[in-house]
Amino acid sequence: MDEPILRTTGLGKRFGAFAANSAIDFSVQPGELRAVIGPNGAGKTTFFNLLSGFTEATEGDIFFKGDRITRLAGPRRVARGIAKAFQTANVYPDETVLQNCRLAALAHTQGLFSLELFRRSTRLAPVDRIAEEALELTDLQAFADTRAGDLSHGDKKRLDIAIAIATKPQILLLDEPVAGMSIEEVHKTDRLIRGLTKRMTVLLIEHDMTMIMGISDSITVLHQGKILAEGTPAEIRANTTVQEAYLGGHTEGTL
Ligand SMILES: Nc1ncnc2c1ncn2[C@@H]1O[C@H](COP(=O)(O)OP(=O)(O)OP(=O)(O)O)[C@@H](O)[C@H]1O
Ligand SMILES: [Mg+2]
């Protein structure tokens, strides 16, 4: 086996006395599509926040390609190649779809300080190329000149992924990318995510079990902040402990 692209040892996050994540020993191989599932409140988003540097761990360590990044700030992790799609909070609603991707590409290539300068500038070849590629991969080219705030819910969620892709990640963290989407939009996004795995490692949180079971190479189940089980989709589906965790208080995503 290759060296894991991402690995955690004893990773934990406490909010006061409450352990939202604890003792998480996790690793993912390059090119893998790994789903992270679990009942509401299991600690999935907290885990992604720790990996992306959005919040800081209170215990344990995170390694990216062998380097310890536990205390590295979020933007420095993006620069190393870890991107998280942040719902719609990352989108500038008054900028066009293309400009949103250009801003993300620029933040990657030149650093955040130059953003203001760039917003007034016109063209910048490498940044344009990266931004256009991000739109192609997410099938948003037709909306390049649309104001981001005017997109439909599904297209806005895909723009969020496009923005993450425009930072040229090696590993992409997607937190509920199809939440609230219509069936057609779910299928479109499912295809898009499958396409991305040829280029990068993908970690995916989702409650849509049909999608998860069809798309994942392997699945990590979180429950009460800890890893409850790991395995292939077939193994997880057959795991009685996992079934009990879901039946005990979660109604959305029966296995
Ligand atoms: N900033 C915070 N302060 C206090 N408690 C928090 C904070 N963030 C999360 N929690 C708690 O940690 C637990 C895990 O939350 P988290 O959002 O990680 O769950 P989740 O698995 O993503 O759930 P969902 O499926 O509903 O999105 C929850 O009980 C939540 O209330
Ligand atoms: Mg969550």
mmCIF file of C-alpha atoms in Angstrom, residues 8-14 19-26 47 59-60 222 224-228:
data_model
loop_
_atom_site.group_PDB
_atom_site.id
_atom_site.type_symbol
_atom_site.label_atom_id
_atom_site.label_comp_id
_atom_site.label_asym_id
_atom_site.label_seq_id
_atom_site.Cartn_x
_atom_site.Cartn_y
_atom_site.Cartn_z
ATOM 1 C CA THR A 8 -4.909 11.113 11.837
ATOM 2 C CA THR A 9 -3.800 9.626 15.140
ATOM 3 C CA GLY A 10 -5.873 9.937 18.315
ATOM 4 C CA LEU A 11 -7.563 12.999 16.843
ATOM 5 C CA GLY A 12 -10.051 14.725 19.123
ATOM 6 C CA LYS A 13 -12.035 17.918 19.591
ATOM 7 C CA ARG A 14 -13.624 18.953 22.874
ATOM 8 C CA ALA A 19 -16.074 15.407 23.063
ATOM 9 C CA ALA A 20 -17.403 16.047 19.527
ATOM 10 C CA ASN A 21 -14.552 13.897 18.133
ATOM 11 C CA SER A 22 -12.322 11.519 20.060
ATOM 12 C CA ALA A 23 -9.570 8.957 19.443
ATOM 13 C CA ILE A 24 -9.944 9.108 15.657
ATOM 14 C CA ASP A 25 -7.290 6.976 13.919
ATOM 15 C CA PHE A 26 -8.062 7.475 10.274
ATOM 16 C CA PHE A 47 -13.974 15.980 11.747
ATOM 17 C CA GLU A 59 -6.009 16.064 20.991
ATOM 18 C CA GLY A 60 -4.025 13.995 18.534
ATOM 19 C CA LEU A 222 -18.720 7.878 12.926
ATOM 20 C CA GLN A 224 -20.813 9.746 19.057
ATOM 21 C CA GLY A 225 -17.548 11.281 17.895
ATOM 22 C CA LYS A 226 -15.710 7.983 17.386
ATOM 23 C CA ILE A 227 -15.090 5.581 14.499
ATOM 24 C CA LEU A 228 -17.691 2.834 14.825
#
